[in-house]
PDB file of C-alpha atoms in Angstrom:
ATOM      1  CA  UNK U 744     176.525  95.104 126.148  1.00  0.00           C
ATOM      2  CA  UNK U 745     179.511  96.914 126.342  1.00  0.00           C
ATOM      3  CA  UNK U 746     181.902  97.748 123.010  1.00  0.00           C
ATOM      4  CA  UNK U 747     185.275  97.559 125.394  1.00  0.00           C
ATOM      5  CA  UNK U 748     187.700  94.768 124.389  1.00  0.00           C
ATOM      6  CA  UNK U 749     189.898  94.655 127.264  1.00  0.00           C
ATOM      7  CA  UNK U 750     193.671  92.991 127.407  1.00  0.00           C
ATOM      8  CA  UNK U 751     194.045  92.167 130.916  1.00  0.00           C
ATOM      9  CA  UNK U 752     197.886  91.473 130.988  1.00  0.00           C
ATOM     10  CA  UNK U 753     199.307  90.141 134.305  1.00  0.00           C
ATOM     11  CA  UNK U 754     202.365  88.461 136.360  1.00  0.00           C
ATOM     12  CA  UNK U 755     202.618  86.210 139.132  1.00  0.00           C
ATOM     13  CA  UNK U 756     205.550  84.823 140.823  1.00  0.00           C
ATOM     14  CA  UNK U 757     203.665  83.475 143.944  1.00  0.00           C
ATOM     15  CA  UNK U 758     199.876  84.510 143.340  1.00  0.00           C
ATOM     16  CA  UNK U 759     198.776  87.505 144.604  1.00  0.00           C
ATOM     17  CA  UNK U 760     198.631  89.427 140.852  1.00  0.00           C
ATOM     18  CA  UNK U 761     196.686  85.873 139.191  1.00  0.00           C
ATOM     19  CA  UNK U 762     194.037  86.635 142.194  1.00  0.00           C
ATOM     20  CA  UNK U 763     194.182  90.225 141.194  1.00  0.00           C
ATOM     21  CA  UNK U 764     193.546  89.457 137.502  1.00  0.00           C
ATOM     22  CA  UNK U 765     191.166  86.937 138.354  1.00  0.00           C
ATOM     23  CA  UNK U 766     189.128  89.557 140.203  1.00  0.00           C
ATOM     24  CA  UNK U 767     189.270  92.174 137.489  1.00  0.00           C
ATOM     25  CA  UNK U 768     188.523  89.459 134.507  1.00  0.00           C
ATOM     26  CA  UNK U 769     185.302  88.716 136.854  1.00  0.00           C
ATOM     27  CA  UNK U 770     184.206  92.444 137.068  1.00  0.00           C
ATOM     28  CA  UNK U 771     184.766  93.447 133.430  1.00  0.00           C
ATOM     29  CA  UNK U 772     183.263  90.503 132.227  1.00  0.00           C
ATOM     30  CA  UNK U 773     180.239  91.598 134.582  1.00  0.00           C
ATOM     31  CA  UNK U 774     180.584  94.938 132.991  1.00  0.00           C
ATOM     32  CA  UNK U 775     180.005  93.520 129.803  1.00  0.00           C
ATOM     33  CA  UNK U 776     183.893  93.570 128.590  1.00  0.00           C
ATOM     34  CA  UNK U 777     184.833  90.998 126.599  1.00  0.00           C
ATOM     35  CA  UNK U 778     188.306  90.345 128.694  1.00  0.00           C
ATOM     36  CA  UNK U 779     191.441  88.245 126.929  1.00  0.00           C
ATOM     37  CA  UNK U 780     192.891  87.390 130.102  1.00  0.00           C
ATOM     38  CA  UNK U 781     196.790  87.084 129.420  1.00  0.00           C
ATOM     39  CA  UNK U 782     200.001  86.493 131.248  1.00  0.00           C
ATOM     40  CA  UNK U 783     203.630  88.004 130.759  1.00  0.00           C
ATOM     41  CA  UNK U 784     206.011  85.523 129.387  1.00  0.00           C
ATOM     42  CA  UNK U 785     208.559  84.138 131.735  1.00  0.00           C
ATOM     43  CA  UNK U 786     211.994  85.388 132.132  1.00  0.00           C
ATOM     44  CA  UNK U 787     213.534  83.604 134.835  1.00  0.00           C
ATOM     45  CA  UNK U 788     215.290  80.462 133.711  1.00  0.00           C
ATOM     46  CA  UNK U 789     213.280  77.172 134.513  1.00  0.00           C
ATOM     47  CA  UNK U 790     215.842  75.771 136.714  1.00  0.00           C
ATOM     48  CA  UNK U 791     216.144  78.771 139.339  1.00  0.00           C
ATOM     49  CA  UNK U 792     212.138  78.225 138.851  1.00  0.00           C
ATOM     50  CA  UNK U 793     212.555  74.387 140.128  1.00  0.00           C
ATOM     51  CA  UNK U 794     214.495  75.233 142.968  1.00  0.00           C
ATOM     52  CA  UNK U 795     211.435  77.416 144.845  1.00  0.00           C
ATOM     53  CA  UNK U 796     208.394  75.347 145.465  1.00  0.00           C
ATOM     54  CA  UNK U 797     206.088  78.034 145.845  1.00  0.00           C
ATOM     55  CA  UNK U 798     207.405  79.940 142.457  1.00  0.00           C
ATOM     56  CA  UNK U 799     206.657  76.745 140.491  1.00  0.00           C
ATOM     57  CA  UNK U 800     203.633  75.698 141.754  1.00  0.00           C
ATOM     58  CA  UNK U 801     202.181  79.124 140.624  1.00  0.00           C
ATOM     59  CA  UNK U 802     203.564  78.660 137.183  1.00  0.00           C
ATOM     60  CA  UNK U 803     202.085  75.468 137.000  1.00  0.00           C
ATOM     61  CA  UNK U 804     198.514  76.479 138.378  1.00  0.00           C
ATOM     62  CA  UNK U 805     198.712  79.406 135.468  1.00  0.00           C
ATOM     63  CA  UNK U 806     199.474  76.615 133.031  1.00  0.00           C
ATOM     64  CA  UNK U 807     196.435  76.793 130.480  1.00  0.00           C
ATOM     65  CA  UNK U 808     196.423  81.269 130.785  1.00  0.00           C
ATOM     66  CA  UNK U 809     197.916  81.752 127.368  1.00  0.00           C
ATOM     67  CA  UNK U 810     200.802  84.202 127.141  1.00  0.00           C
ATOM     68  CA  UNK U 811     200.586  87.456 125.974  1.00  0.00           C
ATOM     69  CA  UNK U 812     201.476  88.629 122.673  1.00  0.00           C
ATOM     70  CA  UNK U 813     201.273  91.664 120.060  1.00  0.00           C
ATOM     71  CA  UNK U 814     198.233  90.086 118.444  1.00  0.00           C
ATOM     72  CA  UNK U 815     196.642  90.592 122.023  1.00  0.00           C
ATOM     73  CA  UNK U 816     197.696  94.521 122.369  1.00  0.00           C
ATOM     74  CA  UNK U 817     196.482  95.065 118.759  1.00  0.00           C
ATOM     75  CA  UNK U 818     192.893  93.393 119.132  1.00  0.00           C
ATOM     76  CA  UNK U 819     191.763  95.258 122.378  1.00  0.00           C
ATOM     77  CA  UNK U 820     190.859  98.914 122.983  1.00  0.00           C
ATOM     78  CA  UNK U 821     191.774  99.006 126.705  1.00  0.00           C
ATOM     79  CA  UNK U 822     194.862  97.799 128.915  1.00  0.00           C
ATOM     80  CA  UNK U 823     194.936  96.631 132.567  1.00  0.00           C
ATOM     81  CA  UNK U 824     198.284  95.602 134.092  1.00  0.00           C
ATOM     82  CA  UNK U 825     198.901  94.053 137.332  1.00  0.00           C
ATOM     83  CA  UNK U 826     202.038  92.559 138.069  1.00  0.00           C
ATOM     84  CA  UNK U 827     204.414  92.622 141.108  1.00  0.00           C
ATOM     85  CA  UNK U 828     206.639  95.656 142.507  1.00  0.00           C
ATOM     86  CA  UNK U 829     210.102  94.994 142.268  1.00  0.00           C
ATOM     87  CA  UNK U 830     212.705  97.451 143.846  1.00  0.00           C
ATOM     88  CA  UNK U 831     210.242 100.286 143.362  1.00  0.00           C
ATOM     89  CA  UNK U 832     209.043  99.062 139.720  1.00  0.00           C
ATOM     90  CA  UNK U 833     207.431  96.311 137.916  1.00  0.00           C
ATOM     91  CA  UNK U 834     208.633  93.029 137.702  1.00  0.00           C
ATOM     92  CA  UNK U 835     210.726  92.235 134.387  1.00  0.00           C
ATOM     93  CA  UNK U 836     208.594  90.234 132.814  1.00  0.00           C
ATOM     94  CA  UNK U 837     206.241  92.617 132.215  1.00  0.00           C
ATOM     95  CA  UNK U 838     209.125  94.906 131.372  1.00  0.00           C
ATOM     96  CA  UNK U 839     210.156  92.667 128.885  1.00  0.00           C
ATOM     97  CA  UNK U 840     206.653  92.352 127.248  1.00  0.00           C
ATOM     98  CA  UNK U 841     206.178  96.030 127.151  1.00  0.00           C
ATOM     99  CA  UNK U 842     209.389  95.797 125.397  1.00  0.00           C
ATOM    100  CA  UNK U 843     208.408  93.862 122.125  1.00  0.00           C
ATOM    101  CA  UNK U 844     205.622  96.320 121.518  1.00  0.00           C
ATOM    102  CA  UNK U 845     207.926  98.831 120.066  1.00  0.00           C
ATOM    103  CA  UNK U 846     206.478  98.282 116.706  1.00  0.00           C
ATOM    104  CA  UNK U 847     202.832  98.680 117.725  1.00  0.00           C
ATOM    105  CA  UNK U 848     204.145 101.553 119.050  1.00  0.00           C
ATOM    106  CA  UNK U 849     205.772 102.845 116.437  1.00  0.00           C
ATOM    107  CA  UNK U 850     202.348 102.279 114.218  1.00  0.00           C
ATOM    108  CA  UNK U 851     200.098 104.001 117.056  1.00  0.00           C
ATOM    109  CA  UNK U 852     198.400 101.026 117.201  1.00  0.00           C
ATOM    110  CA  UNK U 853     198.837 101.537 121.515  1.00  0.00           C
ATOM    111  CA  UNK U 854     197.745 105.124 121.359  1.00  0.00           C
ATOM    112  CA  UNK U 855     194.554 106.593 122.306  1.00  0.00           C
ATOM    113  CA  UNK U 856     193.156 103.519 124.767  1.00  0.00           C
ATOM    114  CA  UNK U 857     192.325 103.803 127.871  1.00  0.00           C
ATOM    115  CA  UNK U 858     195.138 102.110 129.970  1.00  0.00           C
ATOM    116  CA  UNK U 859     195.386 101.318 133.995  1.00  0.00           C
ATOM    117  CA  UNK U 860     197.511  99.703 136.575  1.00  0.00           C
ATOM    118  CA  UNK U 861     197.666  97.193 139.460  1.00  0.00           C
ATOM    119  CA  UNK U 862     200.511  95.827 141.658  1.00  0.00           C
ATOM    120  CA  UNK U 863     201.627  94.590 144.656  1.00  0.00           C
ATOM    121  CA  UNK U 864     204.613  94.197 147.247  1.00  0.00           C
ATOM    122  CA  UNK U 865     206.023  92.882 150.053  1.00  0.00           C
ATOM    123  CA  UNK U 866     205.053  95.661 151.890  1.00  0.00           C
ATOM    124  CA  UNK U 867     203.019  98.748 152.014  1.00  0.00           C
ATOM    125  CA  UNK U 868     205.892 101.057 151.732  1.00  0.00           C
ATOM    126  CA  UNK U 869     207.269  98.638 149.393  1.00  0.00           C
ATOM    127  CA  UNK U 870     207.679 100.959 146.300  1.00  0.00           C
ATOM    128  CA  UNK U 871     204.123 100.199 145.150  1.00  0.00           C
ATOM    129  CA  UNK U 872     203.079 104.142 144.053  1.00  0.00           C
ATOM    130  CA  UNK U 873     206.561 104.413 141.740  1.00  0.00           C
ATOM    131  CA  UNK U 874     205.467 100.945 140.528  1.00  0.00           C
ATOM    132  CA  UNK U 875     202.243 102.300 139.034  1.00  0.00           C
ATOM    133  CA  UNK U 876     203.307 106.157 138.019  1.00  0.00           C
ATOM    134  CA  UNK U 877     206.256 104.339 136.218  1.00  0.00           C
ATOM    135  CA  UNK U 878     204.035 102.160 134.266  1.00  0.00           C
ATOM    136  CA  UNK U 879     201.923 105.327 133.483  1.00  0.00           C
ATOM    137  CA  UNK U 880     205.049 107.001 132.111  1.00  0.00           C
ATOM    138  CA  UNK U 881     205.658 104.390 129.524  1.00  0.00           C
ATOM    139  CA  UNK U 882     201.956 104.101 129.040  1.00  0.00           C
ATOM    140  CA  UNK U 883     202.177 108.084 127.712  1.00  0.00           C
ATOM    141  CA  UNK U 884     205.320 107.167 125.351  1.00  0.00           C
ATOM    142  CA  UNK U 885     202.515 105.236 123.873  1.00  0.00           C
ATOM    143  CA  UNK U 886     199.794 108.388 123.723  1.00  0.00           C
ATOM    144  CA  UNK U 887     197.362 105.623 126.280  1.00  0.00           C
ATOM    145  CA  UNK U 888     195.169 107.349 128.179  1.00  0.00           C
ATOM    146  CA  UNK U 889     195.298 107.292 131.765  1.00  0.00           C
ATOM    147  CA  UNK U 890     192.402 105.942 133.322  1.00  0.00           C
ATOM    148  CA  UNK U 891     193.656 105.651 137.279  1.00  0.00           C
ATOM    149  CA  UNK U 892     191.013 104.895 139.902  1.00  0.00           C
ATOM    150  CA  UNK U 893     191.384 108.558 141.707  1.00  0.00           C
ATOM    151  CA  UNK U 894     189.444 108.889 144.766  1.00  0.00           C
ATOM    152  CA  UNK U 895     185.688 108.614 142.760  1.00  0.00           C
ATOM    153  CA  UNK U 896     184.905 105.580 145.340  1.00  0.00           C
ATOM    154  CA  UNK U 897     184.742 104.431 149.102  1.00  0.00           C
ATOM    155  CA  UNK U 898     186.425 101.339 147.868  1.00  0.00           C
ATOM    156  CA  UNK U 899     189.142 103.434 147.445  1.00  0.00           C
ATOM    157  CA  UNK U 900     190.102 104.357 151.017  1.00  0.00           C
ATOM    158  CA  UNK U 901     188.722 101.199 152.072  1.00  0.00           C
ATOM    159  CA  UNK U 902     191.308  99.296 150.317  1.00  0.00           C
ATOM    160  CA  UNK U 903     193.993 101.929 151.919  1.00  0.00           C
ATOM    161  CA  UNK U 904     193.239 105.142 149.482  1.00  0.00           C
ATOM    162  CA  UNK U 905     195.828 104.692 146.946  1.00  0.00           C
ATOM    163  CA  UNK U 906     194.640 106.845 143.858  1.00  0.00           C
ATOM    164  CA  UNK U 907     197.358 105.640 140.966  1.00  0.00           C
ATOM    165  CA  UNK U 908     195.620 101.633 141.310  1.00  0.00           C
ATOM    166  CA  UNK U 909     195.249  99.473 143.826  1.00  0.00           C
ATOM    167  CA  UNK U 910     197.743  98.103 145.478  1.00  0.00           C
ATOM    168  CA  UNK U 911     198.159  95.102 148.190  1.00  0.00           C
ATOM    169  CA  UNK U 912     200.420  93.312 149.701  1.00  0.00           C
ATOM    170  CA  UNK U 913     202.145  89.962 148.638  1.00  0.00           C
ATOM    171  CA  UNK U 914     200.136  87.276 149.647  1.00  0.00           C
ATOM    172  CA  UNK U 915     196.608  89.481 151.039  1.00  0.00           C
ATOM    173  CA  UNK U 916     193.913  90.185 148.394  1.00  0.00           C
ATOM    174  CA  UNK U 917     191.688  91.259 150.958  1.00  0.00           C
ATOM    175  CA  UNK U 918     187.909  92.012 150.181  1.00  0.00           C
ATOM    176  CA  UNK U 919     188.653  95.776 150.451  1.00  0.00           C
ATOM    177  CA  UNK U 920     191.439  95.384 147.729  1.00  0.00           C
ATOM    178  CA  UNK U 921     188.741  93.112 145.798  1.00  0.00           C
ATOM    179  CA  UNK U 922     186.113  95.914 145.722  1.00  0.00           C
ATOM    180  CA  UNK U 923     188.540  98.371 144.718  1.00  0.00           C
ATOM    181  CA  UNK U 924     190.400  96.411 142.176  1.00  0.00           C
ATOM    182  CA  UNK U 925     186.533  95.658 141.075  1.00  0.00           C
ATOM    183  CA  UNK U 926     186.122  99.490 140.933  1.00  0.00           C
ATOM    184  CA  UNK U 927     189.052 100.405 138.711  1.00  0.00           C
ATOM    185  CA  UNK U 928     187.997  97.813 136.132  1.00  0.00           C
ATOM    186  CA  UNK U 929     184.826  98.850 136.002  1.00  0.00           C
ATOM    187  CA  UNK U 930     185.988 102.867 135.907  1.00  0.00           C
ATOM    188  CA  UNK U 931     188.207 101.483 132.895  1.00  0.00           C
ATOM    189  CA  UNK U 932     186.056  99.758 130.797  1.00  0.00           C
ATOM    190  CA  UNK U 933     183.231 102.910 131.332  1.00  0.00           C
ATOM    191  CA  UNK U 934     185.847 104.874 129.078  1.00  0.00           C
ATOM    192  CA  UNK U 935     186.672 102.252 127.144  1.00  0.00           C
ATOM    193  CA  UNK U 936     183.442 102.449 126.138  1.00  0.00           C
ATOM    194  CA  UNK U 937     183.036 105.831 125.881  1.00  0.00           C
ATOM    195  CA  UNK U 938     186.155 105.974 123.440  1.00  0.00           C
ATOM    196  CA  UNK U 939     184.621 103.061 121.647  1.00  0.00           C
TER     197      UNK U 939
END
């Protein structure tokens, strides 16, 4: 049994992240993790949400995945994000929820876990590497520790050898991205545990 208690905190607009978190829930709960599987709170206003088919189906099919909240970043020991890349960063809702932690922050209560990244875009040169190391800036304002997958698998370069997280594009969690995303979450909750 692992001691990791991990906050898997995600967006989705059309999908592709709730797969993603759906994939790493699976392999840290295999890893022994107990996982609090969480989404960003919604930012866009409900009617813009109405008017795109696709964008509220989504939000309806992630209906009973509670929201995330400060009680959530406080209880676990490790962070995973995954959320979409939006003009070469992540989308603002998790923006926004990273920006109601400031007073966890300013207790330390987000230093000293080990934290990690996901994303996705339209396409592969779609800003998806300054998605990630921009997360992992704010994630050092909070003294995290950086646990990014590196090159320590195959699944790695499989899934197109991005180092920072893995990455895919909008609408294709392929099985390479799958085994890789499965990999990071696995590397994470390892030192999670270790730091446990």
């Amino acid at each position: 049994m692992s001691d990791a208690k991990l906050a898997i905190v995600f967006y989705s607009t059309y999908g592709t992240n709730h797969a993603m978190a759906l994939e790493a829930a699976d392999a840290a709960r295999e890893a022994g993790a107990e996982v609090r599987l969480v989404r960003a709170p919604e930012t866009a206003p409900q009617d813009v949400i109405d008017q795109q088919e696709p964008w509220k189906a989504q939000q309806e099919k992630m209906a009973d995945i509670p929201e995330a909240t400060a009680d959530d970043m406080e209880w676990a020991n490790a962070y995973l994000f995954i959320g979409p890349t939006r003009f070469g960063v992540i989308a603002s809702q998790i923006r926004s929820f990273i920006d109601t932690l400031g007073g966890l922050w300013q207790n330390g209560a987000l230093a000293n876990k080990p934290v990690s990244a996901m994303t996705s875009a339209q396409n592969p040169h779609g800003g998806m590497e300054t998605t990630l190391l921009s997360l992992y800036v704010t994630f050092m304002h909070w003294g995290g520790i950086i646990v990014a997958p590196g090159y320590t698998d195959q699944s790695v370069f499989d899934a197109g050898g991005n180092p920072y997280g893995t990455v895919t594009t909008a609408g294709n969690v392929s099985d390479e991205a799958k085994a890789a995303a499965r990999h990071q979450v696995r590397r994470l909750v390892e030192y999670a545990d270790k730091l446990a």
